[in-house]
Amino acid sequence: MSLQWPYENIDGYLYVDGVSTIDIARRYGTPVYVYSENLIRKQYKLLSSTIAKYYPKTRLLFASKANTNISILNILLEEGSEIDAVSPGEVYLSLATGYKPSQIMFTGTSVGLDELNYLLETGVRINVDSRSQLERTLNLEVPELISIRINPEFGAGHHEHAITAGPNVKFGIWDQDAVEAYNLAARAGVKKFGIQMHIGSGVFDVSNYVKASSRLLEIAKKIHEETGISFDFIDLGGGIGIPYKPEDMQINLDNFMDTLFGFVKSKLSEYNLGMPEIWFEPGRFFVAEAGIILTRITTIKKTPYKNWIGVDAGFNTLIRPALYGSYHEIIAASKLNGRKSKHDIYGPLCESGDVFGHDREIPEVEEGALLAIMNAGAYGYSMSSQYNSRPRAPEVMVKNGKDWLIRERETFEDLLKGQKMS
Ligand code: LLP
C-alpha cells in the first residue's frame, strides 16, 4: 500500500502528520483512535472549494453520525460546516460544540413526540421523514422552516444496509404524498421550505446522484406548480465514497460536480425553480481517511488452515467489517518494510465474526507489534460499543508533529455506570 500524507513510512515505522504511531501507542495505550486535524480540514476545503466552482449558493452539513467527537465537530465548525443530525443526542453535542440552532438540520426517522419537543425547543431546522411526523410537529408548534425528505425511488450504496432510498427502504415521503405534505405545512403557516434526499453511502458514480436528483427535481417542480411554494434549499444528501481498498480510486470531484451541477442547473431553469441553495451532507468524506485505529498484536497462532494474528481491537472498536463485510486496509505500523505473507486478523470478542480481514499481506510480525487499521475516522468510534464488557478506546488528535487526547479511555467503572444491583 502506498502511504499518502499525513501517513508516512519513516524507517519502517508509521507516522501520522509527523508523530510516531509507536509513541502514540506507548503514551495512550491500545487500541486507540488517531485522527489528523490537518486532513479533516483539507477534505472540507477540497469539497467546499470544488462545489463553489460549479454553483454560487451551496452549504455543507457534516453528517455527524460519522463522528461526534466535539473536537472534530469544532474543527468542522471552524471550517464553515453546518450539521446534519439524526438524533437529539447529535443535536445536543453540536449545540455544545458551539453550532447555532440555525446551523443544524435534524433528519430523523421514526421520531417520537418527546424528540420533537426537544427539537422545537432548541430551534433547529427539521427535515421530516413522514406525514405523521409533519402533523405531530405542526400540532406542537409551527416552525418557520420545514424541509421534507423525499424518497426519490432510487438508491445506491456500498452495502444493502447503506442504501437509503428506493422501494423497500423505510426513509422519506413518496411523490404521491409530497404535494399534500407541503400544502399542509403551508396552510399551517410555515414560511420557508427545503426539500431533501439521501440515496445512500459509499457512492462513487455521479450517475446515481443524477438519476435520483432527476426524480427529486421532478417532484420539486410538481410541488412548486401545484402549491406555489419556492424552495430555499435543495439538499442532495451525503454518501460520497472514499477509497477503502488499494484498487479504489479517489473520486474525481471536479468531474463529479461538473456533471451533477450541469444537470441540476439545467433542470432548475427548465422547471422554473429559481436558484435555491444546494446542500450536501457528507460524513465519511470529511473524516474517514483522517482516522486510524492502532491495535497491538496479542497473539500469533498458526492452525492447519490459517496464520492468525490476534489484536486488541475488535468489532466493539470498528464494526464495519463484521456488519457490512467492509474492507479496511491493515498495515504493520511498527514494521512497514518486511517481506509480506498472508495472515488473518482477528479481535478479542467471543464471536467468530470478530475478524478484520482474511488473507492480508502482513510482514512476519511478533506479539507486541503494532497494526494500524486505516480509514477508521468515520463510523469507527461512533459505532463502537462495550460489547463483551470492554471499555471503549480513547481518541487522540494529531497535528504538525503534536498529539493530544480528545477522549479518555473508558474504565471498568464506566462499565458499572448507572447500574443498580437489586
Ligand atoms: N445524510 C443522511 C440522511 C444519512 O443517513 C447519512 C448516512 C449521511 C448523510 C452520510 O453518509 P456518508 O457521507 O457518511 O456516507 N454506518 C455506515 C453507513 C450508513 C450511514 C447511514 N447514513 C458505514 O459505516 O458505512
CSV table of C-alpha atoms and ligand atoms in Angstrom, one decimal:
chain,number,residue,atom,x,y,z
A,1,MET,CA,0.0,0.0,0.0
A,2,SER,CA,1.4,3.4,-0.9
A,3,LEU,CA,1.0,5.8,2.0
A,4,GLN,CA,-0.3,9.3,1.4
A,5,TRP,CA,0.1,12.3,3.6
A,6,PRO,CA,-0.4,12.6,6.6
A,7,TYR,CA,0.7,9.0,6.7
A,8,GLU,CA,4.4,8.3,6.2
A,9,ASN,CA,6.8,5.4,6.4
A,10,ILE,CA,9.9,6.6,8.3
A,11,ASP,CA,12.5,3.8,8.6
A,12,GLY,CA,9.7,1.2,8.6
A,13,TYR,CA,7.5,3.0,11.2
A,14,LEU,CA,4.2,4.6,10.6
A,15,TYR,CA,4.0,8.3,11.3
A,16,VAL,CA,0.8,10.5,11.2
A,17,ASP,CA,1.5,14.1,10.5
A,18,GLY,CA,4.9,13.9,12.0
A,19,VAL,CA,4.0,11.8,15.0
A,20,SER,CA,5.3,8.3,15.5
A,21,THR,CA,2.5,5.8,16.0
A,22,ILE,CA,4.8,3.8,18.3
A,23,ASP,CA,4.9,6.9,20.6
A,24,ILE,CA,1.1,7.3,20.4
A,25,ALA,CA,0.6,3.7,21.4
A,26,ARG,CA,3.1,4.0,24.2
A,27,ARG,CA,1.5,7.2,25.6
A,28,TYR,CA,-2.2,6.3,25.3
A,29,GLY,CA,-2.2,2.5,25.2
A,30,THR,CA,-4.1,0.4,22.6
A,31,PRO,CA,-6.5,0.2,20.9
A,32,VAL,CA,-6.6,3.9,20.2
A,33,TYR,CA,-8.3,6.0,17.5
A,34,VAL,CA,-5.9,8.6,16.0
A,35,TYR,CA,-7.1,11.5,13.8
A,36,SER,CA,-5.3,14.0,11.7
A,37,GLU,CA,-6.7,17.5,12.1
A,38,ASN,CA,-5.0,18.8,9.0
A,39,LEU,CA,-6.5,16.1,6.8
A,40,ILE,CA,-10.1,16.8,8.1
A,41,ARG,CA,-9.5,20.5,7.2
A,42,LYS,CA,-8.1,19.6,3.8
A,43,GLN,CA,-11.1,17.4,3.0
A,44,TYR,CA,-13.5,20.1,3.9
A,45,LYS,CA,-11.7,22.7,1.9
A,46,LEU,CA,-11.4,20.4,-1.1
A,47,LEU,CA,-15.1,19.7,-1.3
A,48,SER,CA,-16.3,23.3,-0.5
A,49,SER,CA,-13.8,24.9,-3.0
A,50,THR,CA,-14.8,22.4,-5.7
A,51,ILE,CA,-18.6,22.9,-5.4
A,52,ALA,CA,-18.1,26.6,-5.3
A,53,LYS,CA,-16.7,26.4,-8.8
A,54,TYR,CA,-20.0,25.0,-10.1
A,55,TYR,CA,-22.7,26.7,-8.1
A,56,PRO,CA,-22.8,30.0,-6.3
A,57,LYS,CA,-25.0,29.1,-3.3
A,58,THR,CA,-24.0,25.9,-1.5
A,59,ARG,CA,-23.8,24.6,2.1
A,60,LEU,CA,-22.1,21.6,3.5
A,61,LEU,CA,-23.6,19.9,6.5
A,62,PHE,CA,-21.4,17.4,8.3
A,63,ALA,CA,-23.3,14.1,8.8
A,64,SER,CA,-22.2,14.0,12.4
A,65,LYS,CA,-23.2,10.3,12.8
A,66,ALA,CA,-19.9,9.6,11.2
A,67,ASN,CA,-18.0,11.0,14.2
A,68,THR,CA,-19.4,13.2,17.0
A,69,ASN,CA,-16.2,13.9,19.0
A,70,ILE,CA,-16.6,17.5,19.8
A,71,SER,CA,-13.0,18.3,18.8
A,72,ILE,CA,-13.9,17.1,15.3
A,73,LEU,CA,-17.2,18.9,15.3
A,74,ASN,CA,-15.3,22.0,16.3
A,75,ILE,CA,-12.7,21.7,13.5
A,76,LEU,CA,-15.5,21.5,11.0
A,77,LEU,CA,-17.3,24.4,12.6
A,78,GLU,CA,-14.2,26.5,12.2
A,79,GLU,CA,-14.0,25.4,8.5
A,80,GLY,CA,-17.6,26.7,8.0
A,81,SER,CA,-19.5,23.4,8.1
A,82,GLU,CA,-23.1,23.1,9.4
A,83,ILE,CA,-24.5,19.9,10.9
A,84,ASP,CA,-26.8,17.1,9.7
A,85,ALA,CA,-28.0,15.5,13.0
A,86,VAL,CA,-30.1,12.3,13.2
A,87,SER,CA,-30.9,12.2,16.9
A,88,PRO,CA,-31.5,14.7,19.7
A,89,GLY,CA,-28.1,13.5,21.1
A,90,GLU,CA,-26.3,14.7,17.9
A,91,VAL,CA,-28.2,18.0,18.2
A,92,TYR,CA,-27.1,18.3,21.8
A,93,LEU,CA,-23.5,17.6,21.0
A,94,SER,CA,-23.5,20.1,18.1
A,95,LEU,CA,-25.0,22.8,20.3
A,96,ALA,CA,-22.4,22.0,23.0
A,97,THR,CA,-19.7,22.4,20.4
A,98,GLY,CA,-20.9,25.9,19.5
A,99,TYR,CA,-23.1,25.4,16.4
A,100,LYS,CA,-26.1,27.7,16.3
A,101,PRO,CA,-29.5,26.1,16.0
A,102,SER,CA,-29.8,27.6,12.6
A,103,GLN,CA,-26.7,25.7,11.5
A,104,ILE,CA,-28.2,22.3,12.4
A,105,MET,CA,-30.7,20.3,10.5
A,106,PHE,CA,-32.4,17.3,12.1
A,107,THR,CA,-33.1,14.4,9.7
A,108,GLY,CA,-34.6,11.7,11.9
A,109,THR,CA,-36.7,8.6,11.1
A,110,SER,CA,-39.2,7.1,13.5
A,111,VAL,CA,-39.2,10.3,15.5
A,112,GLY,CA,-41.1,10.3,18.8
A,113,LEU,CA,-43.0,13.2,20.4
A,114,ASP,CA,-40.5,13.8,23.2
A,115,GLU,CA,-37.8,14.1,20.5
A,116,LEU,CA,-39.9,16.6,18.5
A,117,ASN,CA,-40.5,18.6,21.7
A,118,TYR,CA,-36.7,18.8,22.2
A,119,LEU,CA,-36.1,19.8,18.6
A,120,LEU,CA,-38.7,22.6,18.7
A,121,GLU,CA,-37.3,23.8,22.0
A,122,THR,CA,-33.8,24.1,20.6
A,123,GLY,CA,-35.0,25.7,17.3
A,124,VAL,CA,-33.0,23.6,14.9
A,125,ARG,CA,-34.3,23.0,11.4
A,126,ILE,CA,-36.4,19.9,11.0
A,127,ASN,CA,-36.4,17.7,7.9
A,128,VAL,CA,-39.4,15.4,8.3
A,129,ASP,CA,-39.4,11.8,7.2
A,130,SER,CA,-43.2,11.0,7.3
A,131,ARG,CA,-46.6,12.7,7.1
A,132,SER,CA,-47.2,11.6,10.7
A,133,GLN,CA,-44.1,13.4,11.8
A,134,LEU,CA,-45.1,16.5,9.9
A,135,GLU,CA,-48.5,16.6,11.5
A,136,ARG,CA,-47.2,15.9,15.0
A,137,THR,CA,-44.6,18.7,14.6
A,138,LEU,CA,-47.2,21.2,13.4
A,139,ASN,CA,-49.6,20.3,16.2
A,140,LEU,CA,-46.8,21.1,18.7
A,141,GLU,CA,-45.6,24.3,17.1
A,142,VAL,CA,-45.4,25.8,13.6
A,143,PRO,CA,-41.7,26.3,12.8
A,144,GLU,CA,-40.6,29.0,10.3
A,145,LEU,CA,-39.0,26.4,8.1
A,146,ILE,CA,-39.8,22.8,7.2
A,147,SER,CA,-37.9,20.5,5.0
A,148,ILE,CA,-39.2,17.2,3.7
A,149,ARG,CA,-37.2,14.1,3.0
A,150,ILE,CA,-38.3,12.7,-0.3
A,151,ASN,CA,-37.7,9.1,-1.3
A,152,PRO,CA,-36.5,9.5,-4.9
A,153,GLU,CA,-37.4,5.9,-5.6
A,154,PHE,CA,-33.8,5.0,-6.4
A,155,GLY,CA,-30.8,4.4,-4.1
A,156,ALA,CA,-27.2,3.3,-4.2
A,157,GLY,CA,-24.5,2.4,-1.7
A,158,HIS,CA,-21.7,0.1,-0.6
A,159,HIS,CA,-24.0,-2.4,1.1
A,160,GLU,CA,-27.7,-3.2,1.2
A,161,HIS,CA,-27.9,-1.6,4.7
A,162,ALA,CA,-26.3,1.6,3.3
A,163,ILE,CA,-28.8,2.2,0.5
A,164,THR,CA,-31.3,4.7,1.9
A,165,ALA,CA,-33.8,5.2,-0.9
A,166,GLY,CA,-35.9,3.0,-3.2
A,167,PRO,CA,-39.0,0.8,-2.9
A,168,ASN,CA,-38.0,-1.3,0.1
A,169,VAL,CA,-36.4,1.4,2.1
A,170,LYS,CA,-38.1,3.0,5.2
A,171,PHE,CA,-36.9,6.6,4.5
A,172,GLY,CA,-38.8,9.5,3.1
A,173,ILE,CA,-42.1,10.6,1.7
A,174,TRP,CA,-43.1,9.5,-1.8
A,175,ASP,CA,-44.1,11.5,-4.8
A,176,GLN,CA,-47.8,11.0,-4.4
A,177,ASP,CA,-47.8,12.3,-0.8
A,178,ALA,CA,-45.4,15.1,-1.3
A,179,VAL,CA,-47.7,17.9,-2.6
A,180,GLU,CA,-50.2,17.2,0.1
A,181,ALA,CA,-47.5,17.4,2.8
A,182,TYR,CA,-46.2,20.7,1.6
A,183,ASN,CA,-49.7,22.1,1.4
A,184,LEU,CA,-50.4,21.0,4.9
A,185,ALA,CA,-47.2,22.8,6.1
A,186,ALA,CA,-48.0,26.0,4.1
A,187,ARG,CA,-51.6,26.0,5.4
A,188,ALA,CA,-50.4,25.7,9.0
A,189,GLY,CA,-48.2,28.8,8.5
A,190,VAL,CA,-44.8,27.5,7.6
A,191,LYS,CA,-43.0,30.2,5.6
A,192,LYS,CA,-39.8,28.6,4.3
A,193,PHE,CA,-39.2,25.3,2.7
A,194,GLY,CA,-36.5,22.9,1.8
A,195,ILE,CA,-36.5,19.5,0.1
A,196,GLN,CA,-34.0,16.7,0.8
A,197,MET,CA,-32.9,13.3,-0.3
A,198,HIS,CA,-30.2,10.9,0.8
A,199,ILE,CA,-29.7,8.0,-1.6
A,200,GLY,CA,-27.1,6.0,0.4
A,201,SER,CA,-23.5,5.8,1.5
A,202,GLY,CA,-20.3,4.9,-0.4
A,203,VAL,CA,-21.4,6.2,-3.8
A,204,PHE,CA,-18.7,6.7,-6.4
A,205,ASP,CA,-20.7,7.1,-9.6
A,206,VAL,CA,-22.2,10.5,-10.2
A,207,SER,CA,-24.8,9.0,-12.5
A,208,ASN,CA,-26.5,7.7,-9.3
A,209,TYR,CA,-26.9,11.2,-8.0
A,210,VAL,CA,-28.1,12.5,-11.4
A,211,LYS,CA,-30.7,9.7,-11.6
A,212,ALA,CA,-32.0,10.4,-8.1
A,213,SER,CA,-31.8,14.2,-8.5
A,214,SER,CA,-33.8,13.9,-11.7
A,215,ARG,CA,-36.7,12.3,-9.7
A,216,LEU,CA,-36.3,14.7,-6.8
A,217,LEU,CA,-36.4,17.8,-9.1
A,218,GLU,CA,-39.4,16.5,-11.0
A,219,ILE,CA,-41.2,16.2,-7.6
A,220,ALA,CA,-40.0,19.7,-6.6
A,221,LYS,CA,-41.4,21.0,-9.9
A,222,LYS,CA,-44.8,19.4,-9.2
A,223,ILE,CA,-44.8,20.8,-5.7
A,224,HIS,CA,-43.9,24.3,-6.9
A,225,GLU,CA,-46.5,24.2,-9.6
A,226,GLU,CA,-49.3,22.8,-7.5
A,227,THR,CA,-48.7,24.7,-4.3
A,228,GLY,CA,-46.8,27.8,-5.4
A,229,ILE,CA,-44.1,27.0,-2.8
A,230,SER,CA,-40.5,28.0,-3.6
A,231,PHE,CA,-37.6,26.2,-2.1
A,232,ASP,CA,-34.9,27.9,-0.1
A,233,PHE,CA,-32.7,24.9,-0.5
A,234,ILE,CA,-32.4,21.5,-2.2
A,235,ASP,CA,-30.4,19.1,-0.2
A,236,LEU,CA,-28.9,16.2,-2.2
A,237,GLY,CA,-27.7,14.3,0.9
A,238,GLY,CA,-24.4,12.7,1.6
A,239,GLY,CA,-22.8,9.4,0.7
A,240,ILE,CA,-19.7,10.5,-1.4
A,241,GLY,CA,-17.4,7.4,-1.5
A,242,ILE,CA,-13.8,7.3,-0.4
A,243,PRO,CA,-11.2,4.6,-1.3
A,244,TYR,CA,-11.0,1.8,1.2
A,245,LYS,CA,-9.4,-0.9,-1.0
A,246,PRO,CA,-6.0,-0.4,-2.6
A,247,GLU,CA,-7.6,-0.6,-6.0
A,248,ASP,CA,-10.3,2.0,-5.2
A,249,MET,CA,-9.8,5.4,-6.8
A,250,GLN,CA,-10.4,8.8,-5.3
A,251,ILE,CA,-13.5,10.3,-6.8
A,252,ASN,CA,-12.6,13.0,-9.4
A,253,LEU,CA,-14.6,15.7,-7.6
A,254,ASP,CA,-14.3,18.2,-10.4
A,255,ASN,CA,-15.8,15.8,-13.0
A,256,PHE,CA,-18.4,14.7,-10.4
A,257,MET,CA,-19.6,18.2,-9.5
A,258,ASP,CA,-19.4,19.5,-13.1
A,259,THR,CA,-21.7,16.7,-14.2
A,260,LEU,CA,-24.1,16.9,-11.2
A,261,PHE,CA,-24.4,20.7,-11.2
A,262,GLY,CA,-24.6,20.8,-15.0
A,263,PHE,CA,-27.7,18.6,-14.7
A,264,VAL,CA,-29.2,20.3,-11.7
A,265,LYS,CA,-28.8,23.8,-13.1
A,266,SER,CA,-30.5,22.8,-16.4
A,267,LYS,CA,-33.4,21.3,-14.5
A,268,LEU,CA,-33.8,24.2,-12.1
A,269,SER,CA,-34.2,26.6,-15.1
A,270,GLU,CA,-36.4,24.2,-17.1
A,271,TYR,CA,-38.7,23.7,-14.1
A,272,ASN,CA,-38.7,27.4,-13.1
A,273,LEU,CA,-37.4,26.6,-9.6
A,274,GLY,CA,-35.2,29.7,-9.4
A,275,MET,CA,-31.8,29.4,-7.7
A,276,PRO,CA,-32.2,27.7,-4.4
A,277,GLU,CA,-29.2,26.9,-2.2
A,278,ILE,CA,-27.8,23.4,-3.0
A,279,TRP,CA,-26.8,21.5,0.1
A,280,PHE,CA,-24.8,18.3,0.7
A,281,GLU,CA,-24.5,16.2,3.9
A,282,PRO,CA,-21.2,14.2,3.7
A,283,GLY,CA,-20.0,12.3,6.7
A,284,ARG,CA,-17.3,9.9,5.6
A,285,PHE,CA,-15.8,12.2,3.0
A,286,PHE,CA,-14.6,14.6,5.7
A,287,VAL,CA,-13.3,12.2,8.3
A,288,ALA,CA,-12.9,8.6,7.2
A,289,GLU,CA,-9.4,8.9,5.8
A,290,ALA,CA,-8.3,11.2,8.6
A,291,GLY,CA,-8.6,8.4,11.2
A,292,ILE,CA,-6.9,5.1,12.0
A,293,ILE,CA,-7.0,2.6,14.8
A,294,LEU,CA,-3.8,1.5,16.4
A,295,THR,CA,-4.0,-2.0,17.8
A,296,ARG,CA,-1.4,-4.2,19.4
A,297,ILE,CA,-0.8,-7.9,18.5
A,298,THR,CA,-1.6,-10.1,21.5
A,299,THR,CA,-1.4,-13.5,19.8
A,300,ILE,CA,0.3,-15.2,16.9
A,301,LYS,CA,-1.3,-18.5,16.2
A,302,LYS,CA,-1.0,-21.0,13.3
A,303,THR,CA,-3.6,-23.6,12.5
A,304,PRO,CA,-3.6,-26.1,9.7
A,305,TYR,CA,-5.6,-23.6,7.6
A,306,LYS,CA,-4.6,-20.1,8.7
A,307,ASN,CA,-1.9,-17.8,10.0
A,308,TRP,CA,-3.9,-15.9,12.6
A,309,ILE,CA,-2.9,-12.6,14.1
A,310,GLY,CA,-4.9,-11.7,17.2
A,311,VAL,CA,-5.1,-8.0,18.1
A,312,ASP,CA,-6.6,-6.0,21.0
A,313,ALA,CA,-9.3,-4.1,18.8
A,314,GLY,CA,-12.5,-6.0,17.9
A,315,PHE,CA,-15.8,-5.2,16.4
A,316,ASN,CA,-16.5,-3.3,19.6
A,317,THR,CA,-13.9,-0.9,18.2
A,318,LEU,CA,-14.7,-1.0,14.5
A,319,ILE,CA,-17.9,-2.8,13.4
A,320,ARG,CA,-17.9,-2.1,9.7
A,321,PRO,CA,-16.1,-5.3,8.6
A,322,ALA,CA,-18.4,-7.5,10.7
A,323,LEU,CA,-21.6,-5.6,9.9
A,324,TYR,CA,-21.2,-4.8,6.2
A,325,GLY,CA,-18.2,-7.0,5.2
A,326,SER,CA,-16.4,-3.8,4.7
A,327,TYR,CA,-12.7,-3.8,3.7
A,328,HIS,CA,-10.3,-1.8,5.8
A,329,GLU,CA,-6.6,-1.7,4.9
A,330,ILE,CA,-4.4,-3.1,7.7
A,331,ILE,CA,-0.7,-2.3,7.9
A,332,ALA,CA,2.1,-3.2,10.3
A,333,ALA,CA,2.7,0.2,11.9
A,334,SER,CA,5.9,-1.0,13.6
A,335,LYS,CA,7.3,-2.9,10.6
A,336,LEU,CA,6.3,-1.4,7.3
A,337,ASN,CA,9.2,-2.8,5.3
A,338,GLY,CA,9.4,-6.5,5.9
A,339,ARG,CA,8.7,-9.3,3.4
A,340,LYS,CA,5.0,-10.0,3.5
A,341,SER,CA,2.8,-13.1,3.7
A,342,LYS,CA,-0.9,-13.9,4.2
A,343,HIS,CA,-2.5,-13.5,7.6
A,344,ASP,CA,-6.0,-13.4,9.0
A,345,ILE,CA,-6.5,-10.7,11.6
A,346,TYR,CA,-9.0,-11.2,14.5
A,347,GLY,CA,-10.1,-9.4,17.6
A,348,PRO,CA,-10.7,-10.4,21.2
A,349,LEU,CA,-14.5,-10.8,21.1
A,350,CYS,CA,-16.1,-14.2,21.6
A,351,GLU,CA,-17.7,-14.3,18.2
A,352,SER,CA,-16.4,-15.9,15.0
A,353,GLY,CA,-17.4,-12.8,13.1
A,354,ASP,CA,-14.8,-10.7,15.0
A,355,VAL,CA,-12.3,-10.7,12.1
A,356,PHE,CA,-11.0,-7.6,10.5
A,357,GLY,CA,-9.6,-9.3,7.4
A,358,HIS,CA,-8.7,-12.6,5.7
A,359,ASP,CA,-5.5,-13.3,3.7
A,360,ARG,CA,-4.0,-9.9,4.4
A,361,GLU,CA,-0.4,-9.3,3.3
A,362,ILE,CA,1.5,-8.5,6.6
A,363,PRO,CA,5.2,-8.9,7.3
A,364,GLU,CA,6.3,-11.6,9.8
A,365,VAL,CA,5.5,-9.7,13.0
A,366,GLU,CA,5.8,-10.7,16.6
A,367,GLU,CA,3.5,-10.5,19.5
A,368,GLY,CA,3.6,-6.9,20.9
A,369,ALA,CA,3.9,-5.4,17.4
A,370,LEU,CA,1.5,-2.7,16.3
A,371,LEU,CA,-1.0,-2.8,13.5
A,372,ALA,CA,-2.9,0.2,12.0
A,373,ILE,CA,-6.4,-0.2,10.7
A,374,MET,CA,-6.9,2.5,8.1
A,375,ASN,CA,-9.8,4.7,7.1
A,376,ALA,CA,-11.4,4.4,10.5
A,377,GLY,CA,-12.3,8.1,11.1
A,378,ALA,CA,-15.9,7.6,10.0
A,379,TYR,CA,-18.3,5.2,11.7
A,380,GLY,CA,-15.4,3.9,13.9
A,381,TYR,CA,-15.9,5.3,17.4
A,382,SER,CA,-19.4,6.4,16.6
A,383,MET,CA,-20.5,2.8,16.1
A,384,SER,CA,-18.3,1.4,18.9
A,385,SER,CA,-19.7,-0.5,21.8
A,386,GLN,CA,-18.8,-2.0,25.2
A,387,TYR,CA,-19.7,-5.5,23.9
A,388,ASN,CA,-18.1,-8.3,25.9
A,389,SER,CA,-17.8,-5.6,28.6
A,390,ARG,CA,-14.7,-3.9,27.0
A,391,PRO,CA,-14.4,-0.2,27.9
A,392,ARG,CA,-14.2,2.0,24.8
A,393,ALA,CA,-10.8,3.1,23.4
A,394,PRO,CA,-9.6,6.7,23.6
A,395,GLU,CA,-9.3,9.2,20.8
A,396,VAL,CA,-6.2,11.2,20.0
A,397,MET,CA,-5.8,14.2,17.7
A,398,VAL,CA,-2.6,14.8,15.8
A,399,LYS,CA,-1.4,17.9,14.1
A,400,ASN,CA,2.0,19.2,12.9
A,401,GLY,CA,4.1,16.8,15.0
A,402,LYS,CA,2.0,17.1,18.2
A,403,ASP,CA,-0.6,14.8,19.7
A,404,TRP,CA,-3.2,15.2,22.4
A,405,LEU,CA,-6.1,13.3,24.0
A,406,ILE,CA,-9.6,14.2,22.8
A,407,ARG,CA,-11.5,11.5,24.6
A,408,GLU,CA,-10.3,9.4,27.5
A,409,ARG,CA,-10.2,5.6,27.6
A,410,GLU,CA,-13.2,4.2,29.4
A,411,THR,CA,-12.5,2.3,32.6
A,412,PHE,CA,-14.1,-0.6,34.4
A,413,GLU,CA,-16.1,2.0,36.5
A,414,ASP,CA,-17.7,3.1,33.2
A,415,LEU,CA,-19.0,-0.4,32.8
A,416,LEU,CA,-20.8,-0.1,36.1
A,417,LYS,CA,-22.1,3.4,35.4
A,418,GLY,CA,-25.8,3.7,36.1
A,419,GLN,CA,-26.2,0.1,37.0
A,420,LYS,CA,-28.1,-1.0,40.2
A,421,MET,CA,-27.8,-4.3,41.9
A,422,SER,CA,-31.2,-5.4,43.1
B,1,LLP,N1,-27.2,12.1,5.4
B,1,LLP,C1,-28.1,11.1,5.8
B,1,LLP,C2,-29.5,11.4,6.0
B,1,LLP,C3,-27.6,9.9,6.2
B,1,LLP,O1,-28.4,8.9,6.6
B,1,LLP,C4,-26.2,9.6,6.0
B,1,LLP,C5,-25.7,8.3,6.4
B,1,LLP,C6,-25.4,10.6,5.6
B,1,LLP,C7,-25.9,11.8,5.2
B,1,LLP,C8,-23.9,10.5,5.4
B,1,LLP,O2,-23.4,9.4,4.7
B,1,LLP,P1,-21.8,9.3,4.3
B,1,LLP,O3,-21.5,10.6,3.6
B,1,LLP,O4,-21.1,9.3,5.6
B,1,LLP,O5,-21.7,8.1,3.5
B,1,LLP,N2,-22.6,3.3,9.0
B,1,LLP,C9,-22.4,3.1,7.6
B,1,LLP,C10,-23.2,3.9,6.6
B,1,LLP,C11,-24.6,4.2,7.0
B,1,LLP,C12,-24.8,5.6,7.2
B,1,LLP,C13,-26.2,6.0,7.2
B,1,LLP,N3,-26.4,7.3,6.8
B,1,LLP,C14,-21.0,2.9,7.3
B,1,LLP,O6,-20.2,2.6,8.2
B,1,LLP,O7,-20.6,2.8,6.1
